[in-house]
């Protein structure tokens, strides 16, 4: 989701931006084995990188906004890059989980999905159509269509683990869509999630 204001100044986190991790993201991060590598993509102030770090995971946060990332402390790898223009800032790197929250840039969805390692997860949560009734974002460019994350993940070769679309009451009323999707582990292993139960 581009948050560049009309002035062209660098984006600042909105004062009302959530600082607590999303329960959806937390749920899937907590299911990862210790030491798994997690990328917080368009991380802002890095609430999900922080949560990954707290959970004993290896966290990387990337955003174009160096000031927003500046509060992240030792133990979290911080990278500043434009994720929508210019060279893609990842080489052959792959992550056990890629987290995207409150951000949408469709043109590079396939590149984003390709960052998920075999056996790894894409955990994505952002606003969906209908959110314009409750506030911003209201620009259709930043609102997912019904089923869009399902379709995009499947097209990117990811298998859907869990999916929801609906009205969230907290931290403020918002229509969101969220998914956890996995890349097949291949011959290398059994996948990135701990066993249930
Ligand atoms: C609404 S914030 C969400 C931050 C974080 N994911 C969260 O949920 O707390 C959107 C983030 O996308 C980042 N962003 C927008 N356009 C970007 C771009 N072209 N390259 C890198 N980051 C970008 C902004 O700097 C901002 O931190």
mmCIF file with all atom_site columns, C-alpha atoms and ligand atoms in Angstrom:
data_model
loop_
_atom_site.group_PDB
_atom_site.id
_atom_site.type_symbol
_atom_site.label_atom_id
_atom_site.label_alt_id
_atom_site.label_comp_id
_atom_site.label_asym_id
_atom_site.label_entity_id
_atom_site.label_seq_id
_atom_site.pdbx_PDB_ins_code
_atom_site.Cartn_x
_atom_site.Cartn_y
_atom_site.Cartn_z
_atom_site.occupancy
_atom_site.B_iso_or_equiv
_atom_site.pdbx_formal_charge
_atom_site.auth_seq_id
_atom_site.auth_comp_id
_atom_site.auth_asym_id
_atom_site.auth_atom_id
_atom_site.pdbx_PDB_model_num
ATOM   1   C CA  . UNK A 1 1   ? 0.000   0.000   0.000  1.00 0.00 ? 1   UNK A CA  1
ATOM   2   C CA  . UNK A 1 2   ? 1.728   3.192   -1.026 1.00 0.00 ? 2   UNK A CA  1
ATOM   3   C CA  . UNK A 1 3   ? 1.470   5.701   1.771  1.00 0.00 ? 3   UNK A CA  1
ATOM   4   C CA  . UNK A 1 4   ? 3.444   8.449   0.034  1.00 0.00 ? 4   UNK A CA  1
ATOM   5   C CA  . UNK A 1 5   ? 1.528   11.659  0.750  1.00 0.00 ? 5   UNK A CA  1
ATOM   6   C CA  . UNK A 1 6   ? 0.696   14.067  -2.040 1.00 0.00 ? 6   UNK A CA  1
ATOM   7   C CA  . UNK A 1 7   ? 3.547   16.307  -0.892 1.00 0.00 ? 7   UNK A CA  1
ATOM   8   C CA  . UNK A 1 8   ? 5.988   13.601  -1.999 1.00 0.00 ? 8   UNK A CA  1
ATOM   9   C CA  . UNK A 1 9   ? 7.570   13.491  1.449  1.00 0.00 ? 9   UNK A CA  1
ATOM   10  C CA  . UNK A 1 10  ? 8.613   10.094  2.811  1.00 0.00 ? 10  UNK A CA  1
ATOM   11  C CA  . UNK A 1 11  ? 5.767   8.145   4.334  1.00 0.00 ? 11  UNK A CA  1
ATOM   12  C CA  . UNK A 1 12  ? 5.391   8.349   8.114  1.00 0.00 ? 12  UNK A CA  1
ATOM   13  C CA  . UNK A 1 13  ? 3.544   5.742   10.110 1.00 0.00 ? 13  UNK A CA  1
ATOM   14  C CA  . UNK A 1 14  ? 0.001   6.940   10.668 1.00 0.00 ? 14  UNK A CA  1
ATOM   15  C CA  . UNK A 1 15  ? -0.522  8.026   14.285 1.00 0.00 ? 15  UNK A CA  1
ATOM   16  C CA  . UNK A 1 16  ? -3.303  5.446   14.547 1.00 0.00 ? 16  UNK A CA  1
ATOM   17  C CA  . UNK A 1 17  ? -1.188  2.643   13.050 1.00 0.00 ? 17  UNK A CA  1
ATOM   18  C CA  . UNK A 1 18  ? -1.361  -0.449  15.238 1.00 0.00 ? 18  UNK A CA  1
ATOM   19  C CA  . UNK A 1 19  ? 1.714   -1.180  17.322 1.00 0.00 ? 19  UNK A CA  1
ATOM   20  C CA  . UNK A 1 20  ? 0.635   -4.562  18.694 1.00 0.00 ? 20  UNK A CA  1
ATOM   21  C CA  . UNK A 1 21  ? 1.146   -7.540  16.400 1.00 0.00 ? 21  UNK A CA  1
ATOM   22  C CA  . UNK A 1 22  ? -1.863  -8.751  14.485 1.00 0.00 ? 22  UNK A CA  1
ATOM   23  C CA  . UNK A 1 23  ? -3.342  -11.847 16.208 1.00 0.00 ? 23  UNK A CA  1
ATOM   24  C CA  . UNK A 1 24  ? -3.438  -13.534 12.800 1.00 0.00 ? 24  UNK A CA  1
ATOM   25  C CA  . UNK A 1 25  ? 0.252   -12.979 12.183 1.00 0.00 ? 25  UNK A CA  1
ATOM   26  C CA  . UNK A 1 26  ? 1.125   -13.910 15.743 1.00 0.00 ? 26  UNK A CA  1
ATOM   27  C CA  . UNK A 1 27  ? -0.791  -17.169 15.423 1.00 0.00 ? 27  UNK A CA  1
ATOM   28  C CA  . UNK A 1 28  ? 1.316   -18.337 12.494 1.00 0.00 ? 28  UNK A CA  1
ATOM   29  C CA  . UNK A 1 29  ? 4.622   -17.007 13.777 1.00 0.00 ? 29  UNK A CA  1
ATOM   30  C CA  . UNK A 1 30  ? 4.035   -18.948 16.996 1.00 0.00 ? 30  UNK A CA  1
ATOM   31  C CA  . UNK A 1 31  ? 3.678   -22.124 14.945 1.00 0.00 ? 31  UNK A CA  1
ATOM   32  C CA  . UNK A 1 32  ? 7.159   -21.832 13.440 1.00 0.00 ? 32  UNK A CA  1
ATOM   33  C CA  . UNK A 1 33  ? 10.094  -23.817 14.765 1.00 0.00 ? 33  UNK A CA  1
ATOM   34  C CA  . UNK A 1 34  ? 12.709  -21.929 16.794 1.00 0.00 ? 34  UNK A CA  1
ATOM   35  C CA  . UNK A 1 35  ? 15.309  -20.210 14.643 1.00 0.00 ? 35  UNK A CA  1
ATOM   36  C CA  . UNK A 1 36  ? 13.128  -19.995 11.538 1.00 0.00 ? 36  UNK A CA  1
ATOM   37  C CA  . UNK A 1 37  ? 13.895  -16.997 9.328  1.00 0.00 ? 37  UNK A CA  1
ATOM   38  C CA  . UNK A 1 38  ? 11.071  -14.436 9.098  1.00 0.00 ? 38  UNK A CA  1
ATOM   39  C CA  . UNK A 1 39  ? 10.829  -11.472 6.744  1.00 0.00 ? 39  UNK A CA  1
ATOM   40  C CA  . UNK A 1 40  ? 8.576   -8.575  7.778  1.00 0.00 ? 40  UNK A CA  1
ATOM   41  C CA  . UNK A 1 41  ? 7.875   -7.066  4.337  1.00 0.00 ? 41  UNK A CA  1
ATOM   42  C CA  . UNK A 1 42  ? 6.975   -3.338  4.228  1.00 0.00 ? 42  UNK A CA  1
ATOM   43  C CA  . UNK A 1 43  ? 7.507   -3.581  7.951  1.00 0.00 ? 43  UNK A CA  1
ATOM   44  C CA  . UNK A 1 44  ? 6.882   0.022   9.029  1.00 0.00 ? 44  UNK A CA  1
ATOM   45  C CA  . UNK A 1 45  ? 8.020   0.158   12.638 1.00 0.00 ? 45  UNK A CA  1
ATOM   46  C CA  . UNK A 1 46  ? 8.474   -3.617  12.513 1.00 0.00 ? 46  UNK A CA  1
ATOM   47  C CA  . UNK A 1 47  ? 5.812   -4.820  14.948 1.00 0.00 ? 47  UNK A CA  1
ATOM   48  C CA  . UNK A 1 48  ? 5.894   -8.283  13.378 1.00 0.00 ? 48  UNK A CA  1
ATOM   49  C CA  . UNK A 1 49  ? 9.689   -8.456  13.192 1.00 0.00 ? 49  UNK A CA  1
ATOM   50  C CA  . UNK A 1 50  ? 9.709   -7.619  16.896 1.00 0.00 ? 50  UNK A CA  1
ATOM   51  C CA  . UNK A 1 51  ? 7.186   -10.331 17.614 1.00 0.00 ? 51  UNK A CA  1
ATOM   52  C CA  . UNK A 1 52  ? 9.195   -12.855 15.588 1.00 0.00 ? 52  UNK A CA  1
ATOM   53  C CA  . UNK A 1 53  ? 12.312  -11.896 17.541 1.00 0.00 ? 53  UNK A CA  1
ATOM   54  C CA  . UNK A 1 54  ? 10.431  -12.300 20.850 1.00 0.00 ? 54  UNK A CA  1
ATOM   55  C CA  . UNK A 1 55  ? 9.391   -15.774 19.713 1.00 0.00 ? 55  UNK A CA  1
ATOM   56  C CA  . UNK A 1 56  ? 12.991  -16.835 19.126 1.00 0.00 ? 56  UNK A CA  1
ATOM   57  C CA  . UNK A 1 57  ? 12.861  -16.519 15.338 1.00 0.00 ? 57  UNK A CA  1
ATOM   58  C CA  . UNK A 1 58  ? 15.449  -14.824 13.107 1.00 0.00 ? 58  UNK A CA  1
ATOM   59  C CA  . UNK A 1 59  ? 13.766  -11.596 12.028 1.00 0.00 ? 59  UNK A CA  1
ATOM   60  C CA  . UNK A 1 60  ? 14.470  -9.296  9.101  1.00 0.00 ? 60  UNK A CA  1
ATOM   61  C CA  . UNK A 1 61  ? 12.490  -6.082  8.577  1.00 0.00 ? 61  UNK A CA  1
ATOM   62  C CA  . UNK A 1 62  ? 12.442  -4.236  5.265  1.00 0.00 ? 62  UNK A CA  1
ATOM   63  C CA  . UNK A 1 63  ? 10.772  -0.943  4.355  1.00 0.00 ? 63  UNK A CA  1
ATOM   64  C CA  . UNK A 1 64  ? 11.651  2.197   2.443  1.00 0.00 ? 64  UNK A CA  1
ATOM   65  C CA  . UNK A 1 65  ? 11.144  4.274   5.577  1.00 0.00 ? 65  UNK A CA  1
ATOM   66  C CA  . UNK A 1 66  ? 14.447  4.229   7.460  1.00 0.00 ? 66  UNK A CA  1
ATOM   67  C CA  . UNK A 1 67  ? 13.059  6.382   10.261 1.00 0.00 ? 67  UNK A CA  1
ATOM   68  C CA  . UNK A 1 68  ? 10.216  3.962   10.945 1.00 0.00 ? 68  UNK A CA  1
ATOM   69  C CA  . UNK A 1 69  ? 12.666  1.070   11.150 1.00 0.00 ? 69  UNK A CA  1
ATOM   70  C CA  . UNK A 1 70  ? 15.085  2.978   13.353 1.00 0.00 ? 70  UNK A CA  1
ATOM   71  C CA  . UNK A 1 71  ? 13.467  1.854   16.588 1.00 0.00 ? 71  UNK A CA  1
ATOM   72  C CA  . UNK A 1 72  ? 14.271  -1.807  15.965 1.00 0.00 ? 72  UNK A CA  1
ATOM   73  C CA  . UNK A 1 73  ? 17.011  -2.989  18.249 1.00 0.00 ? 73  UNK A CA  1
ATOM   74  C CA  . UNK A 1 74  ? 19.790  -5.518  18.168 1.00 0.00 ? 74  UNK A CA  1
ATOM   75  C CA  . UNK A 1 75  ? 18.976  -8.970  16.943 1.00 0.00 ? 75  UNK A CA  1
ATOM   76  C CA  . UNK A 1 76  ? 16.741  -7.834  14.074 1.00 0.00 ? 76  UNK A CA  1
ATOM   77  C CA  . UNK A 1 77  ? 18.221  -7.365  10.612 1.00 0.00 ? 77  UNK A CA  1
ATOM   78  C CA  . UNK A 1 78  ? 17.020  -4.060  9.171  1.00 0.00 ? 78  UNK A CA  1
ATOM   79  C CA  . UNK A 1 79  ? 17.006  -3.206  5.484  1.00 0.00 ? 79  UNK A CA  1
ATOM   80  C CA  . UNK A 1 80  ? 15.901  -0.044  3.719  1.00 0.00 ? 80  UNK A CA  1
ATOM   81  C CA  . UNK A 1 81  ? 14.701  -0.464  0.142  1.00 0.00 ? 81  UNK A CA  1
ATOM   82  C CA  . UNK A 1 82  ? 12.001  0.553   -2.293 1.00 0.00 ? 82  UNK A CA  1
ATOM   83  C CA  . UNK A 1 83  ? 9.911   -2.559  -2.777 1.00 0.00 ? 83  UNK A CA  1
ATOM   84  C CA  . UNK A 1 84  ? 7.874   -1.200  -5.671 1.00 0.00 ? 84  UNK A CA  1
ATOM   85  C CA  . UNK A 1 85  ? 10.419  0.370   -8.030 1.00 0.00 ? 85  UNK A CA  1
ATOM   86  C CA  . UNK A 1 86  ? 13.926  -0.322  -9.192 1.00 0.00 ? 86  UNK A CA  1
ATOM   87  C CA  . UNK A 1 87  ? 15.866  -3.502  -8.662 1.00 0.00 ? 87  UNK A CA  1
ATOM   88  C CA  . UNK A 1 88  ? 14.285  -6.176  -6.500 1.00 0.00 ? 88  UNK A CA  1
ATOM   89  C CA  . UNK A 1 89  ? 16.318  -6.050  -3.280 1.00 0.00 ? 89  UNK A CA  1
ATOM   90  C CA  . UNK A 1 90  ? 16.524  -9.817  -2.774 1.00 0.00 ? 90  UNK A CA  1
ATOM   91  C CA  . UNK A 1 91  ? 18.843  -12.101 -4.631 1.00 0.00 ? 91  UNK A CA  1
ATOM   92  C CA  . UNK A 1 92  ? 18.411  -15.820 -4.074 1.00 0.00 ? 92  UNK A CA  1
ATOM   93  C CA  . UNK A 1 93  ? 17.349  -15.264 -0.453 1.00 0.00 ? 93  UNK A CA  1
ATOM   94  C CA  . UNK A 1 94  ? 14.387  -17.256 0.794  1.00 0.00 ? 94  UNK A CA  1
ATOM   95  C CA  . UNK A 1 95  ? 12.586  -17.096 4.154  1.00 0.00 ? 95  UNK A CA  1
ATOM   96  C CA  . UNK A 1 96  ? 10.754  -19.637 6.285  1.00 0.00 ? 96  UNK A CA  1
ATOM   97  C CA  . UNK A 1 97  ? 7.961   -17.106 6.670  1.00 0.00 ? 97  UNK A CA  1
ATOM   98  C CA  . UNK A 1 98  ? 7.167   -13.875 4.854  1.00 0.00 ? 98  UNK A CA  1
ATOM   99  C CA  . UNK A 1 99  ? 4.791   -11.550 6.707  1.00 0.00 ? 99  UNK A CA  1
ATOM   100 C CA  . UNK A 1 100 ? 2.881   -8.771  4.975  1.00 0.00 ? 100 UNK A CA  1
ATOM   101 C CA  . UNK A 1 101 ? 0.431   -6.592  6.892  1.00 0.00 ? 101 UNK A CA  1
ATOM   102 C CA  . UNK A 1 102 ? -1.519  -3.537  5.813  1.00 0.00 ? 102 UNK A CA  1
ATOM   103 C CA  . UNK A 1 103 ? 0.322   -3.274  2.516  1.00 0.00 ? 103 UNK A CA  1
ATOM   104 C CA  . UNK A 1 104 ? -0.610  -4.109  -1.046 1.00 0.00 ? 104 UNK A CA  1
ATOM   105 C CA  . UNK A 1 105 ? 1.320   -3.725  -4.274 1.00 0.00 ? 105 UNK A CA  1
ATOM   106 C CA  . UNK A 1 106 ? -0.052  -6.171  -6.779 1.00 0.00 ? 106 UNK A CA  1
ATOM   107 C CA  . UNK A 1 107 ? 2.568   -5.755  -9.494 1.00 0.00 ? 107 UNK A CA  1
ATOM   108 C CA  . UNK A 1 108 ? 5.225   -7.545  -7.426 1.00 0.00 ? 108 UNK A CA  1
ATOM   109 C CA  . UNK A 1 109 ? 3.080   -10.181 -5.745 1.00 0.00 ? 109 UNK A CA  1
ATOM   110 C CA  . UNK A 1 110 ? 4.760   -13.028 -7.643 1.00 0.00 ? 110 UNK A CA  1
ATOM   111 C CA  . UNK A 1 111 ? 8.229   -11.796 -6.632 1.00 0.00 ? 111 UNK A CA  1
ATOM   112 C CA  . UNK A 1 112 ? 7.038   -11.519 -3.034 1.00 0.00 ? 112 UNK A CA  1
ATOM   113 C CA  . UNK A 1 113 ? 5.611   -15.038 -3.040 1.00 0.00 ? 113 UNK A CA  1
ATOM   114 C CA  . UNK A 1 114 ? 8.854   -16.376 -4.490 1.00 0.00 ? 114 UNK A CA  1
ATOM   115 C CA  . UNK A 1 115 ? 10.624  -15.284 -1.288 1.00 0.00 ? 115 UNK A CA  1
ATOM   116 C CA  . UNK A 1 116 ? 8.900   -18.138 0.572  1.00 0.00 ? 116 UNK A CA  1
ATOM   117 C CA  . UNK A 1 117 ? 11.293  -21.061 0.989  1.00 0.00 ? 117 UNK A CA  1
ATOM   118 C CA  . UNK A 1 118 ? 10.243  -24.678 0.373  1.00 0.00 ? 118 UNK A CA  1
ATOM   119 C CA  . UNK A 1 119 ? 8.206   -25.645 3.426  1.00 0.00 ? 119 UNK A CA  1
ATOM   120 C CA  . UNK A 1 120 ? 7.752   -21.966 4.318  1.00 0.00 ? 120 UNK A CA  1
ATOM   121 C CA  . UNK A 1 121 ? 4.722   -19.741 4.826  1.00 0.00 ? 121 UNK A CA  1
ATOM   122 C CA  . UNK A 1 122 ? 3.287   -16.547 3.420  1.00 0.00 ? 122 UNK A CA  1
ATOM   123 C CA  . UNK A 1 123 ? 1.261   -14.803 6.116  1.00 0.00 ? 123 UNK A CA  1
ATOM   124 C CA  . UNK A 1 124 ? -0.679  -11.899 4.639  1.00 0.00 ? 124 UNK A CA  1
ATOM   125 C CA  . UNK A 1 125 ? -3.306  -9.600  6.114  1.00 0.00 ? 125 UNK A CA  1
ATOM   126 C CA  . UNK A 1 126 ? -4.573  -6.384  4.597  1.00 0.00 ? 126 UNK A CA  1
ATOM   127 C CA  . UNK A 1 127 ? -7.668  -4.366  3.869  1.00 0.00 ? 127 UNK A CA  1
ATOM   128 C CA  . UNK A 1 128 ? -10.376 -5.534  1.515  1.00 0.00 ? 128 UNK A CA  1
ATOM   129 C CA  . UNK A 1 129 ? -13.240 -4.054  -0.459 1.00 0.00 ? 129 UNK A CA  1
ATOM   130 C CA  . UNK A 1 130 ? -15.872 -2.731  1.911  1.00 0.00 ? 130 UNK A CA  1
ATOM   131 C CA  . UNK A 1 131 ? -13.274 -1.086  4.136  1.00 0.00 ? 131 UNK A CA  1
ATOM   132 C CA  . UNK A 1 132 ? -14.125 2.260   2.556  1.00 0.00 ? 132 UNK A CA  1
ATOM   133 C CA  . UNK A 1 133 ? -17.287 2.253   4.720  1.00 0.00 ? 133 UNK A CA  1
ATOM   134 C CA  . UNK A 1 134 ? -15.134 2.382   7.859  1.00 0.00 ? 134 UNK A CA  1
ATOM   135 C CA  . UNK A 1 135 ? -12.241 4.637   6.893  1.00 0.00 ? 135 UNK A CA  1
ATOM   136 C CA  . UNK A 1 136 ? -8.908  4.471   5.127  1.00 0.00 ? 136 UNK A CA  1
ATOM   137 C CA  . UNK A 1 137 ? -7.638  2.946   3.012  1.00 0.00 ? 137 UNK A CA  1
ATOM   138 C CA  . UNK A 1 138 ? -10.559 3.590   0.701  1.00 0.00 ? 138 UNK A CA  1
ATOM   139 C CA  . UNK A 1 139 ? -8.636  3.719   -2.574 1.00 0.00 ? 139 UNK A CA  1
ATOM   140 C CA  . UNK A 1 140 ? -9.576  0.571   -4.553 1.00 0.00 ? 140 UNK A CA  1
ATOM   141 C CA  . UNK A 1 141 ? -5.901  0.116   -5.443 1.00 0.00 ? 141 UNK A CA  1
ATOM   142 C CA  . UNK A 1 142 ? -5.267  -0.805  -1.811 1.00 0.00 ? 142 UNK A CA  1
ATOM   143 C CA  . UNK A 1 143 ? -8.341  -2.977  -1.223 1.00 0.00 ? 143 UNK A CA  1
ATOM   144 C CA  . UNK A 1 144 ? -8.408  -6.684  -1.994 1.00 0.00 ? 144 UNK A CA  1
ATOM   145 C CA  . UNK A 1 145 ? -11.266 -8.108  -4.050 1.00 0.00 ? 145 UNK A CA  1
ATOM   146 C CA  . UNK A 1 146 ? -13.205 -11.065 -2.623 1.00 0.00 ? 146 UNK A CA  1
ATOM   147 C CA  . UNK A 1 147 ? -11.039 -14.159 -2.842 1.00 0.00 ? 147 UNK A CA  1
ATOM   148 C CA  . UNK A 1 148 ? -8.077  -12.229 -4.205 1.00 0.00 ? 148 UNK A CA  1
ATOM   149 C CA  . UNK A 1 149 ? -5.452  -13.566 -1.794 1.00 0.00 ? 149 UNK A CA  1
ATOM   150 C CA  . UNK A 1 150 ? -6.715  -17.104 -2.405 1.00 0.00 ? 150 UNK A CA  1
ATOM   151 C CA  . UNK A 1 151 ? -6.328  -16.676 -6.133 1.00 0.00 ? 151 UNK A CA  1
ATOM   152 C CA  . UNK A 1 152 ? -2.972  -14.916 -5.987 1.00 0.00 ? 152 UNK A CA  1
ATOM   153 C CA  . UNK A 1 153 ? -1.449  -17.468 -3.630 1.00 0.00 ? 153 UNK A CA  1
ATOM   154 C CA  . UNK A 1 154 ? -2.643  -20.410 -5.707 1.00 0.00 ? 154 UNK A CA  1
ATOM   155 C CA  . UNK A 1 155 ? -1.315  -18.772 -8.877 1.00 0.00 ? 155 UNK A CA  1
ATOM   156 C CA  . UNK A 1 156 ? 2.034   -18.401 -7.115 1.00 0.00 ? 156 UNK A CA  1
ATOM   157 C CA  . UNK A 1 157 ? 2.155   -22.112 -6.330 1.00 0.00 ? 157 UNK A CA  1
ATOM   158 C CA  . UNK A 1 158 ? 1.280   -21.795 -2.641 1.00 0.00 ? 158 UNK A CA  1
ATOM   159 C CA  . UNK A 1 159 ? -1.199  -24.073 -0.890 1.00 0.00 ? 159 UNK A CA  1
ATOM   160 C CA  . UNK A 1 160 ? -3.787  -22.392 1.306  1.00 0.00 ? 160 UNK A CA  1
ATOM   161 C CA  . UNK A 1 161 ? -3.531  -23.331 4.989  1.00 0.00 ? 161 UNK A CA  1
ATOM   162 C CA  . UNK A 1 162 ? -6.111  -20.862 6.315  1.00 0.00 ? 162 UNK A CA  1
ATOM   163 C CA  . UNK A 1 163 ? -8.091  -17.920 4.936  1.00 0.00 ? 163 UNK A CA  1
ATOM   164 C CA  . UNK A 1 164 ? -10.537 -15.373 6.281  1.00 0.00 ? 164 UNK A CA  1
ATOM   165 C CA  . UNK A 1 165 ? -12.361 -12.337 4.894  1.00 0.00 ? 165 UNK A CA  1
ATOM   166 C CA  . UNK A 1 166 ? -14.600 -10.126 6.968  1.00 0.00 ? 166 UNK A CA  1
ATOM   167 C CA  . UNK A 1 167 ? -15.125 -7.301  9.397  1.00 0.00 ? 167 UNK A CA  1
ATOM   168 C CA  . UNK A 1 168 ? -12.677 -6.983  12.278 1.00 0.00 ? 168 UNK A CA  1
ATOM   169 C CA  . UNK A 1 169 ? -13.743 -4.974  15.331 1.00 0.00 ? 169 UNK A CA  1
ATOM   170 C CA  . UNK A 1 170 ? -10.227 -4.441  16.718 1.00 0.00 ? 170 UNK A CA  1
ATOM   171 C CA  . UNK A 1 171 ? -8.027  -2.440  16.779 1.00 0.00 ? 171 UNK A CA  1
ATOM   172 C CA  . UNK A 1 172 ? -10.670 -0.457  14.852 1.00 0.00 ? 172 UNK A CA  1
ATOM   173 C CA  . UNK A 1 173 ? -13.508 -1.582  12.587 1.00 0.00 ? 173 UNK A CA  1
ATOM   174 C CA  . UNK A 1 174 ? -11.991 -2.669  9.288  1.00 0.00 ? 174 UNK A CA  1
ATOM   175 C CA  . UNK A 1 175 ? -12.724 -5.092  6.495  1.00 0.00 ? 175 UNK A CA  1
ATOM   176 C CA  . UNK A 1 176 ? -9.723  -7.342  6.047  1.00 0.00 ? 176 UNK A CA  1
ATOM   177 C CA  . UNK A 1 177 ? -8.665  -10.411 4.163  1.00 0.00 ? 177 UNK A CA  1
ATOM   178 C CA  . UNK A 1 178 ? -5.977  -12.668 5.560  1.00 0.00 ? 178 UNK A CA  1
ATOM   179 C CA  . UNK A 1 179 ? -4.267  -15.827 4.514  1.00 0.00 ? 179 UNK A CA  1
ATOM   180 C CA  . UNK A 1 180 ? -1.632  -18.300 5.549  1.00 0.00 ? 180 UNK A CA  1
ATOM   181 C CA  . UNK A 1 181 ? -0.302  -20.195 2.548  1.00 0.00 ? 181 UNK A CA  1
ATOM   182 C CA  . UNK A 1 182 ? 2.537   -22.684 2.316  1.00 0.00 ? 182 UNK A CA  1
ATOM   183 C CA  . UNK A 1 183 ? 5.075   -23.696 -0.272 1.00 0.00 ? 183 UNK A CA  1
ATOM   184 C CA  . UNK A 1 184 ? 5.469   -27.444 -0.577 1.00 0.00 ? 184 UNK A CA  1
ATOM   185 C CA  . UNK A 1 185 ? 8.464   -28.722 1.345  1.00 0.00 ? 185 UNK A CA  1
ATOM   186 C CA  . UNK A 1 186 ? 9.655   -30.909 -1.502 1.00 0.00 ? 186 UNK A CA  1
ATOM   187 C CA  . UNK A 1 187 ? 11.990  -33.734 -0.646 1.00 0.00 ? 187 UNK A CA  1
ATOM   188 C CA  . UNK A 1 188 ? 13.844  -31.652 1.927  1.00 0.00 ? 188 UNK A CA  1
ATOM   189 C CA  . UNK A 1 189 ? 11.501  -31.833 4.895  1.00 0.00 ? 189 UNK A CA  1
ATOM   190 C CA  . UNK A 1 190 ? 8.050   -31.981 6.371  1.00 0.00 ? 190 UNK A CA  1
ATOM   191 C CA  . UNK A 1 191 ? 7.280   -28.252 6.199  1.00 0.00 ? 191 UNK A CA  1
ATOM   192 C CA  . UNK A 1 192 ? 7.581   -25.167 8.341  1.00 0.00 ? 192 UNK A CA  1
ATOM   193 C CA  . UNK A 1 193 ? 4.785   -25.691 10.870 1.00 0.00 ? 193 UNK A CA  1
ATOM   194 C CA  . UNK A 1 194 ? 5.051   -27.478 14.176 1.00 0.00 ? 194 UNK A CA  1
ATOM   195 C CA  . UNK A 1 195 ? 2.793   -30.506 14.412 1.00 0.00 ? 195 UNK A CA  1
ATOM   196 C CA  . UNK A 1 196 ? -0.712  -29.784 15.717 1.00 0.00 ? 196 UNK A CA  1
ATOM   197 C CA  . UNK A 1 197 ? -1.648  -31.156 19.132 1.00 0.00 ? 197 UNK A CA  1
HETATM 198 C C1  . LIG B 2 .   ? 0.385   0.922   6.617  1.00 0.00 ? 1   LIG B C1  1
HETATM 199 S S1  . LIG B 2 .   ? 2.105   0.677   6.809  1.00 0.00 ? 1   LIG B S1  1
HETATM 200 C C2  . LIG B 2 .   ? 2.160   -1.011  7.420  1.00 0.00 ? 1   LIG B C2  1
HETATM 201 C C3  . LIG B 2 .   ? 3.409   -1.283  8.207  1.00 0.00 ? 1   LIG B C3  1
HETATM 202 C C4  . LIG B 2 .   ? 3.510   -2.680  8.810  1.00 0.00 ? 1   LIG B C4  1
HETATM 203 N N1  . LIG B 2 .   ? 3.439   -3.719  7.801  1.00 0.00 ? 1   LIG B N1  1
HETATM 204 C C5  . LIG B 2 .   ? 2.455   -2.899  9.848  1.00 0.00 ? 1   LIG B C5  1
HETATM 205 O O1  . LIG B 2 .   ? 1.467   -3.574  9.572  1.00 0.00 ? 1   LIG B O1  1
HETATM 206 O O2  . LIG B 2 .   ? 2.610   -2.364  10.963 1.00 0.00 ? 1   LIG B O2  1
HETATM 207 C C6  . LIG B 2 .   ? 2.654   0.473   5.111  1.00 0.00 ? 1   LIG B C6  1
HETATM 208 C C7  . LIG B 2 .   ? 4.171   0.428   4.999  1.00 0.00 ? 1   LIG B C7  1
HETATM 209 O O3  . LIG B 2 .   ? 4.500   0.206   3.640  1.00 0.00 ? 1   LIG B O3  1
HETATM 210 C C8  . LIG B 2 .   ? 5.689   0.907   3.379  1.00 0.00 ? 1   LIG B C8  1
HETATM 211 N N2  . LIG B 2 .   ? 5.825   1.140   1.944  1.00 0.00 ? 1   LIG B N2  1
HETATM 212 C C9  . LIG B 2 .   ? 4.934   1.751   1.144  1.00 0.00 ? 1   LIG B C9  1
HETATM 213 N N3  . LIG B 2 .   ? 5.422   1.817   -0.103 1.00 0.00 ? 1   LIG B N3  1
HETATM 214 C C10 . LIG B 2 .   ? 6.658   1.239   -0.066 1.00 0.00 ? 1   LIG B C10 1
HETATM 215 C C11 . LIG B 2 .   ? 7.668   1.002   -1.027 1.00 0.00 ? 1   LIG B C11 1
HETATM 216 N N4  . LIG B 2 .   ? 7.525   1.420   -2.299 1.00 0.00 ? 1   LIG B N4  1
HETATM 217 N N5  . LIG B 2 .   ? 8.797   0.377   -0.658 1.00 0.00 ? 1   LIG B N5  1
HETATM 218 C C12 . LIG B 2 .   ? 8.967   -0.018  0.621  1.00 0.00 ? 1   LIG B C12 1
HETATM 219 N N6  . LIG B 2 .   ? 8.058   0.188   1.577  1.00 0.00 ? 1   LIG B N6  1
HETATM 220 C C13 . LIG B 2 .   ? 6.914   0.802   1.245  1.00 0.00 ? 1   LIG B C13 1
HETATM 221 C C14 . LIG B 2 .   ? 5.535   2.207   4.148  1.00 0.00 ? 1   LIG B C14 1
HETATM 222 O O4  . LIG B 2 .   ? 6.772   2.854   4.355  1.00 0.00 ? 1   LIG B O4  1
HETATM 223 C C15 . LIG B 2 .   ? 4.857   1.726   5.417  1.00 0.00 ? 1   LIG B C15 1
HETATM 224 O O5  . LIG B 2 .   ? 5.812   1.443   6.420  1.00 0.00 ? 1   LIG B O5  1
#
